[in-house]
Every structure is written in C-alpha cells, then in structure tokens.
Amino acid sequence: MALAAVLVAPSAAHAAPDDVDIDELNERAEELEETYEGELLQYNEIKERAEQAEEDLEEVEEKLEGSRSSVVQIAAGQYKSSGLDPTLEVLFTASPEHLFQDTSTMEQLGRQQAGRISELVRLQEERKEISEEAEKELSEAEELLDTLEEDREEVEEAIERYEAEQVPEEPEETSGASTGGTVPEHLKGWGFDGATPRMAAIRDEIILNVGSPYEVGCARSSNDDHGTGQACDFMVSVIGTHPSAENRAAGDAIAQYAIDHVDRLGVKYVIWEQRIWHSTNRQWVAMNNRGSVTENHYDHVHISSY
C-alpha cells in the first residue's frame, strides 16, 4: 500500500551518524525527535483503523452467524411441513452460503434470505481484507518506530560521549585561578563551602575577576546540580526583585565570563534572564516562563559545572 511505503521510506535517512560535530548531533537529535513524534501520530491513527476494522469484521461475522441460524430454522420448518430432503441436515453445520448453491433449495428457503447471506459473505471477505491490510500497516509502523527509537538512542549516546570527552581535568585549587586572592566573606552565601572543587574554582575566579553585586550561593538539598555541589547562583539583586541597570550589566558580565572560558573552566551551562547557554550547542536558547523573577533567573546568574 502507498501508506506503508511512506512509512518505511524515512528509515534509510536516519542512520546514526559517526564522527560528526556536536552541532550535527544536536540537529540530528531534533530531527529524529520531530520525525518520531510525527510517525507516532500516524501509528496511533493506523492502530485505530485496525481496531475498527477488526470490530467491523466481528460485527459482520455475528450477523452472518445469525443468518445461518435462521437458515437452519427455515430448513427445519420446511422439512417438517413439506418433507425437505434429509440430506440438508449435513448442510446445517456447513457454511450457509453452500446451502444456496442448489436452485431448488434456494426456492424452498427463500431468495430473500439467500440474498442476505450472500451479501454478508461478500462483506465478510471485504472486511477481512481491510483488517488484514490495516494489520500489515500497523506492523510496518511499529517497525519504523522501533528503528527511529534505536537511531535516537544512538545519537543520544553519541552526544553523551561527546560531552564526556569535553570535561576538563579536575582543578587542584579552589581559589581564584587567574588573580589569586580571597573571596570576601560577605559574598559567601548559602552552601558556599559545599561546591565541588571545579565549581568552587569557577565561582572564585569569576568573583575575583568580575565581581558579584550580591552573595553567591552554591550547594543545597535539591535534585539538580545544586544538590551535587556542581552549581552556584550569583545574585545580582535582592531575591525576587529585578536588578538595577548597573547590576543587570554585572549579570551580563558574569555570564559572559563563564561563556568565554567555558572549556578551560569546565562550565556545563549558564542560565540568565530566562535563557540557557549550554556548552554542547554554544548558543542562548529561550526557556519557558516559570512564573517568577527567581525561577526565570532575573535576579541571579546560574552557572553549572561538569
């Protein structure tokens, strides 16, 4: 069928890439995700058609069985009243359409009933063909989804391998790498000492080279990078409020410093003003509105490390 051909065709274009850069991997991942979602919609539509075809076939078969029972009753009545040939008893347990292949039998049992059974037999064959075609399409769609899922997993694994290769060596020191010095006490916020060595090195270097208008908090009990000590929040205003123009510029400078030194420092991603910059795609991407100044990262710059 034409639809089956359309479903199978894309699989050849989705072989997992080898030795490609991260931009190509991310582009392929997005392409596979979109294709998978589209094929999943088609699969669900085909599944509904297959289920409906099966129901239609069962309905016709039930009607056919009902007509067959009627034929048996009519034949039995004819036999009692007019002495129908006893050999018809053999036909009572056979397919009802066979009962009407004999002209005299058709006249005895009624042409109307014979015509109804003949039509039901035709519908049965038609519904059976439709059901078989739908099941075939469903099987092809399932195979395509499996192939796309395998391709998605291969690309995701390639991205993970790439990210793992980008992780720099763990720094030995935790204080400012380029200037030396000590972080002022008033900038040490919640969980300051709970940062990992790498995150502490990133934090201290930014504070000593760029500065921070308000305190910097790091580790806390959570399921994100803060929970593992791999993230710090550089506050640029009182929590829950928008920063002044000067402090907003300071936030820009903090975020840009992390981006400019992403590889050397081991920065994983930066979140600032409802945008995220990830080391894998290296561009700002808008984020969904989370409903508050703090959740949308307008009052602080979030920096995560590997």
CSV table of C-alpha atoms in Angstrom, one decimal:
chain,number,residue,atom,x,y,z
A,1,MET,CA,0.0,0.0,0.0
A,2,ALA,CA,1.1,3.6,-0.6
A,3,LEU,CA,0.9,4.5,3.1
A,4,ALA,CA,3.2,1.6,4.0
A,5,ALA,CA,5.7,2.8,1.5
A,6,VAL,CA,5.6,6.3,3.0
A,7,LEU,CA,6.1,4.9,6.5
A,8,VAL,CA,9.1,2.8,5.6
A,9,ALA,CA,10.9,5.3,3.4
A,10,PRO,CA,12.3,7.6,6.2
A,11,SER,CA,14.2,4.8,8.0
A,12,ALA,CA,17.0,4.9,5.4
A,13,ALA,CA,17.7,8.5,6.1
A,14,HIS,CA,18.0,8.1,9.8
A,15,ALA,CA,21.2,6.0,10.3
A,16,ALA,CA,23.1,7.2,13.4
A,17,PRO,CA,26.0,9.4,12.4
A,18,ASP,CA,29.6,8.6,13.2
A,19,ASP,CA,32.4,11.1,13.8
A,20,VAL,CA,30.3,14.3,13.4
A,21,ASP,CA,30.5,17.5,15.4
A,22,ILE,CA,28.1,18.4,18.2
A,23,ASP,CA,26.1,20.8,16.1
A,24,GLU,CA,25.3,18.0,13.7
A,25,LEU,CA,24.5,15.6,16.5
A,26,ASN,CA,22.1,18.1,18.1
A,27,GLU,CA,20.5,18.8,14.7
A,28,ARG,CA,20.1,15.1,14.1
A,29,ALA,CA,18.6,14.6,17.6
A,30,GLU,CA,16.0,17.3,16.9
A,31,GLU,CA,15.2,15.9,13.5
A,32,LEU,CA,14.7,12.4,14.9
A,33,GLU,CA,12.5,13.7,17.7
A,34,GLU,CA,10.3,15.5,15.3
A,35,THR,CA,10.1,12.5,12.9
A,36,TYR,CA,9.4,10.1,15.8
A,37,GLU,CA,6.5,12.3,17.1
A,38,GLY,CA,5.0,12.5,13.6
A,39,GLU,CA,5.3,8.8,13.0
A,40,LEU,CA,3.8,8.1,16.4
A,41,LEU,CA,0.7,10.1,15.4
A,42,GLN,CA,0.4,8.1,12.2
A,43,TYR,CA,0.9,4.9,14.2
A,44,ASN,CA,-2.0,5.8,16.5
A,45,GLU,CA,-4.2,6.6,13.6
A,46,ILE,CA,-3.4,3.3,11.9
A,47,LYS,CA,-4.0,1.4,15.2
A,48,GLU,CA,-7.4,3.0,15.5
A,49,ARG,CA,-8.2,1.9,11.9
A,50,ALA,CA,-7.0,-1.6,12.6
A,51,GLU,CA,-9.1,-1.9,15.7
A,52,GLN,CA,-12.2,-0.5,13.9
A,53,ALA,CA,-11.7,-2.9,11.0
A,54,GLU,CA,-11.5,-5.8,13.5
A,55,GLU,CA,-14.7,-4.7,15.1
A,56,ASP,CA,-16.4,-4.3,11.7
A,57,LEU,CA,-15.3,-7.8,10.8
A,58,GLU,CA,-16.6,-9.3,14.0
A,59,GLU,CA,-20.0,-7.5,13.5
A,60,VAL,CA,-20.4,-9.0,10.0
A,61,GLU,CA,-19.4,-12.4,11.3
A,62,GLU,CA,-22.0,-12.2,14.0
A,63,LYS,CA,-24.7,-11.2,11.5
A,64,LEU,CA,-23.6,-14.0,9.2
A,65,GLU,CA,-23.9,-16.5,12.1
A,66,GLY,CA,-27.3,-15.1,12.9
A,67,SER,CA,-28.5,-15.6,9.3
A,68,ARG,CA,-27.1,-19.0,9.3
A,69,SER,CA,-29.1,-19.9,12.3
A,70,SER,CA,-32.2,-18.5,10.6
A,71,VAL,CA,-31.5,-20.7,7.6
A,72,VAL,CA,-31.3,-23.8,9.7
A,73,GLN,CA,-34.6,-22.9,11.3
A,74,ILE,CA,-36.3,-22.3,7.9
A,75,ALA,CA,-34.9,-25.5,6.6
A,76,ALA,CA,-36.1,-27.4,9.6
A,77,GLY,CA,-39.6,-25.9,9.2
A,78,GLN,CA,-39.6,-26.8,5.5
A,79,TYR,CA,-38.6,-30.3,6.3
A,80,LYS,CA,-41.4,-30.7,8.8
A,81,SER,CA,-44.1,-29.2,6.6
A,82,SER,CA,-43.1,-30.4,3.2
A,83,GLY,CA,-40.5,-33.1,3.7
A,84,LEU,CA,-37.3,-31.3,2.8
A,85,ASP,CA,-34.6,-33.7,1.7
A,86,PRO,CA,-32.9,-35.1,4.9
A,87,THR,CA,-29.6,-34.7,3.2
A,88,LEU,CA,-29.8,-31.0,4.0
A,89,GLU,CA,-29.1,-31.9,7.6
A,90,VAL,CA,-25.5,-32.3,6.5
A,91,LEU,CA,-25.5,-28.7,5.3
A,92,PHE,CA,-26.9,-27.3,8.6
A,93,THR,CA,-23.4,-27.5,10.1
A,94,ALA,CA,-21.6,-26.2,6.9
A,95,SER,CA,-21.2,-22.6,5.6
A,96,PRO,CA,-24.7,-21.2,5.0
A,97,GLU,CA,-23.8,-19.9,1.5
A,98,HIS,CA,-23.3,-23.5,0.4
A,99,LEU,CA,-27.0,-24.1,1.2
A,100,PHE,CA,-28.0,-21.8,-1.6
A,101,GLN,CA,-25.9,-23.2,-4.4
A,102,ASP,CA,-28.7,-25.6,-5.2
A,103,THR,CA,-31.5,-23.7,-7.0
A,104,SER,CA,-34.3,-25.8,-5.6
A,105,THR,CA,-33.0,-25.3,-2.1
A,106,MET,CA,-32.9,-21.6,-2.6
A,107,GLU,CA,-36.5,-21.6,-3.7
A,108,GLN,CA,-37.5,-23.6,-0.6
A,109,LEU,CA,-35.7,-21.5,1.9
A,110,GLY,CA,-36.4,-18.1,0.2
A,111,ARG,CA,-34.5,-16.0,-2.1
A,112,GLN,CA,-34.5,-13.1,0.2
A,113,GLN,CA,-32.7,-14.9,3.0
A,114,ALA,CA,-30.3,-16.3,0.4
A,115,GLY,CA,-29.5,-12.8,-0.9
A,116,ARG,CA,-28.9,-11.5,2.6
A,117,ILE,CA,-26.4,-14.3,3.3
A,118,SER,CA,-24.7,-13.8,0.0
A,119,GLU,CA,-24.3,-10.1,0.8
A,120,LEU,CA,-23.0,-10.9,4.3
A,121,VAL,CA,-20.4,-13.3,2.9
A,122,ARG,CA,-19.3,-10.6,0.5
A,123,LEU,CA,-19.0,-8.1,3.3
A,124,GLN,CA,-17.1,-10.6,5.4
A,125,GLU,CA,-14.5,-11.1,2.7
A,126,GLU,CA,-14.2,-7.3,2.2
A,127,ARG,CA,-13.9,-6.6,5.9
A,128,LYS,CA,-11.3,-9.4,6.3
A,129,GLU,CA,-9.2,-7.8,3.5
A,130,ILE,CA,-9.4,-4.4,5.1
A,131,SER,CA,-8.5,-5.8,8.5
A,132,GLU,CA,-5.5,-7.7,7.1
A,133,GLU,CA,-4.3,-4.5,5.3
A,134,ALA,CA,-4.6,-2.5,8.5
A,135,GLU,CA,-2.7,-5.1,10.5
A,136,LYS,CA,0.0,-5.0,7.8
A,137,GLU,CA,0.3,-1.2,8.0
A,138,LEU,CA,0.3,-1.4,11.8
A,139,SER,CA,3.2,-3.9,11.7
A,140,GLU,CA,5.2,-1.7,9.3
A,141,ALA,CA,4.6,1.4,11.5
A,142,GLU,CA,5.8,-0.5,14.6
A,143,GLU,CA,9.0,-1.5,12.8
A,144,LEU,CA,9.6,2.1,11.8
A,145,LEU,CA,9.0,3.4,15.3
A,146,ASP,CA,11.5,0.8,16.6
A,147,THR,CA,14.1,1.9,14.0
A,148,LEU,CA,13.6,5.6,14.9
A,149,GLU,CA,13.9,4.8,18.6
A,150,GLU,CA,17.2,2.9,18.0
A,151,ASP,CA,18.5,5.8,16.0
A,152,ARG,CA,17.5,8.3,18.7
A,153,GLU,CA,19.3,6.2,21.3
A,154,GLU,CA,22.5,6.0,19.2
A,155,VAL,CA,22.5,9.8,18.7
A,156,GLU,CA,21.9,10.4,22.4
A,157,GLU,CA,24.7,8.1,23.3
A,158,ALA,CA,27.0,9.9,20.8
A,159,ILE,CA,26.1,13.3,22.4
A,160,GLU,CA,26.8,11.8,25.9
A,161,ARG,CA,30.2,10.5,24.7
A,162,TYR,CA,31.0,13.9,23.3
A,163,GLU,CA,30.0,15.7,26.5
A,164,ALA,CA,32.1,13.2,28.5
A,165,GLU,CA,35.1,14.0,26.3
A,166,GLN,CA,34.7,17.7,26.8
A,167,VAL,CA,35.0,17.5,30.6
A,168,PRO,CA,38.4,19.0,31.6
A,169,GLU,CA,40.6,17.7,34.4
A,170,GLU,CA,39.5,18.5,37.9
A,171,PRO,CA,41.4,21.5,39.2
A,172,GLU,CA,43.6,21.1,42.2
A,173,GLU,CA,43.0,24.5,43.7
A,174,THR,CA,39.7,26.1,44.6
A,175,SER,CA,40.6,29.8,44.9
A,176,GLY,CA,40.8,32.4,42.1
A,177,ALA,CA,42.8,30.8,39.3
A,178,SER,CA,44.0,33.9,37.4
A,179,THR,CA,44.4,36.5,40.1
A,180,GLY,CA,44.9,34.7,43.4
A,181,GLY,CA,43.3,36.3,46.5
A,182,THR,CA,40.5,35.5,48.8
A,183,VAL,CA,36.7,35.8,48.3
A,184,PRO,CA,35.2,38.4,50.5
A,185,GLU,CA,33.2,37.0,53.4
A,186,HIS,CA,30.1,39.0,52.6
A,187,LEU,CA,29.8,37.3,49.2
A,188,LYS,CA,29.8,33.8,50.7
A,189,GLY,CA,26.2,32.7,50.5
A,190,TRP,CA,24.3,29.6,51.3
A,191,GLY,CA,26.2,26.3,50.7
A,192,PHE,CA,29.3,28.2,49.7
A,193,ASP,CA,31.6,25.6,51.0
A,194,GLY,CA,29.6,22.7,49.6
A,195,ALA,CA,30.7,23.4,46.0
A,196,THR,CA,32.8,20.8,44.2
A,197,PRO,CA,36.5,21.7,43.6
A,198,ARG,CA,35.7,22.5,39.9
A,199,MET,CA,32.6,24.6,40.7
A,200,ALA,CA,34.5,26.3,43.5
A,201,ALA,CA,37.3,27.2,41.1
A,202,ILE,CA,34.8,28.6,38.6
A,203,ARG,CA,33.0,30.6,41.3
A,204,ASP,CA,36.1,32.1,42.9
A,205,GLU,CA,37.7,33.1,39.6
A,206,ILE,CA,34.5,34.9,38.5
A,207,ILE,CA,34.2,36.7,41.8
A,208,LEU,CA,37.8,37.8,41.8
A,209,ASN,CA,37.9,38.8,38.1
A,210,VAL,CA,34.4,40.1,37.5
A,211,GLY,CA,32.8,40.5,41.0
A,212,SER,CA,29.3,39.9,42.2
A,213,PRO,CA,26.8,42.6,43.4
A,214,TYR,CA,25.4,40.2,46.0
A,215,GLU,CA,26.2,36.9,47.7
A,216,VAL,CA,26.9,33.7,45.8
A,217,GLY,CA,25.1,30.5,46.9
A,218,CYS,CA,26.0,27.0,45.8
A,219,ALA,CA,25.1,23.7,47.4
A,220,ARG,CA,21.6,22.9,48.8
A,221,SER,CA,19.3,19.9,49.1
A,222,SER,CA,17.8,19.5,45.7
A,223,ASN,CA,17.6,17.2,42.7
A,224,ASP,CA,19.6,19.5,40.4
A,225,ASP,CA,23.2,20.5,40.1
A,226,HIS,CA,23.0,22.4,43.4
A,227,GLY,CA,22.3,19.1,45.1
A,228,THR,CA,25.6,17.7,44.0
A,229,GLY,CA,27.5,21.0,44.5
A,230,GLN,CA,28.0,21.5,40.8
A,231,ALA,CA,26.2,24.8,40.5
A,232,CYS,CA,26.3,28.3,42.1
A,233,ASP,CA,23.9,31.2,41.9
A,234,PHE,CA,25.4,34.7,41.5
A,235,MET,CA,22.8,37.0,42.9
A,236,VAL,CA,22.5,40.4,41.2
A,237,SER,CA,19.6,41.8,43.3
A,238,VAL,CA,17.6,41.0,46.4
A,239,ILE,CA,15.9,37.7,45.8
A,240,GLY,CA,12.6,38.1,43.9
A,241,THR,CA,13.3,41.5,42.5
A,242,HIS,CA,14.7,42.8,39.2
A,243,PRO,CA,18.2,44.2,39.3
A,244,SER,CA,19.2,47.8,38.6
A,245,ALA,CA,20.6,48.6,35.2
A,246,GLU,CA,24.1,48.5,36.7
A,247,ASN,CA,23.6,45.1,38.4
A,248,ARG,CA,22.0,43.7,35.3
A,249,ALA,CA,25.2,44.7,33.4
A,250,ALA,CA,27.1,42.9,36.1
A,251,GLY,CA,25.0,39.8,35.5
A,252,ASP,CA,25.8,40.0,31.8
A,253,ALA,CA,29.5,40.2,32.6
A,254,ILE,CA,29.3,37.2,34.9
A,255,ALA,CA,27.5,35.1,32.3
A,256,GLN,CA,29.8,36.2,29.6
A,257,TYR,CA,33.0,35.4,31.6
A,258,ALA,CA,31.7,31.8,32.1
A,259,ILE,CA,31.0,31.5,28.4
A,260,ASP,CA,34.3,33.0,27.3
A,261,HIS,CA,36.2,30.5,29.5
A,262,VAL,CA,33.8,27.5,29.1
A,263,ASP,CA,36.4,24.9,28.1
A,264,ARG,CA,39.2,25.9,30.5
A,265,LEU,CA,36.9,26.1,33.5
A,266,GLY,CA,34.7,23.2,32.7
A,267,VAL,CA,31.4,25.1,32.6
A,268,LYS,CA,28.4,22.9,31.6
A,269,TYR,CA,25.7,25.6,31.2
A,270,VAL,CA,24.7,29.1,32.2
A,271,ILE,CA,21.1,30.3,32.9
A,272,TRP,CA,20.4,34.0,32.9
A,273,GLU,CA,17.3,36.1,32.2
A,274,GLN,CA,15.1,33.1,31.1
A,275,ARG,CA,17.7,31.8,28.7
A,276,ILE,CA,20.1,28.9,28.8
A,277,TRP,CA,23.6,28.7,27.2
A,278,HIS,CA,24.8,25.1,27.1
A,279,SER,CA,28.4,24.0,26.3
A,280,THR,CA,27.1,21.4,23.8
A,281,ASN,CA,25.3,23.9,21.5
A,282,ARG,CA,27.0,27.1,22.5
A,283,GLN,CA,24.2,29.5,21.9
A,284,TRP,CA,21.5,31.2,24.0
A,285,VAL,CA,18.1,29.4,23.9
A,286,ALA,CA,14.9,30.8,25.4
A,287,MET,CA,13.3,29.0,28.3
A,288,ASN,CA,9.7,28.6,29.3
A,289,ASN,CA,8.2,31.0,31.7
A,290,ARG,CA,8.4,29.5,35.2
A,291,GLY,CA,6.3,32.2,36.8
A,292,SER,CA,8.6,34.3,39.0
A,293,VAL,CA,11.6,36.6,38.9
A,294,THR,CA,13.7,34.0,40.7
A,295,GLU,CA,12.6,30.9,38.8
A,296,ASN,CA,13.2,32.8,35.5
A,297,HIS,CA,16.7,33.7,36.7
A,298,TYR,CA,16.3,37.5,36.5
A,299,ASP,CA,17.7,38.1,40.0
A,300,HIS,CA,20.7,35.7,39.6
A,301,VAL,CA,23.0,34.0,37.2
A,302,HIS,CA,23.1,30.3,37.5
A,303,ILE,CA,26.3,28.5,36.5
A,304,SER,CA,26.7,24.7,36.4
A,305,SER,CA,29.9,22.8,36.0
A,306,TYR,CA,30.8,19.3,34.8
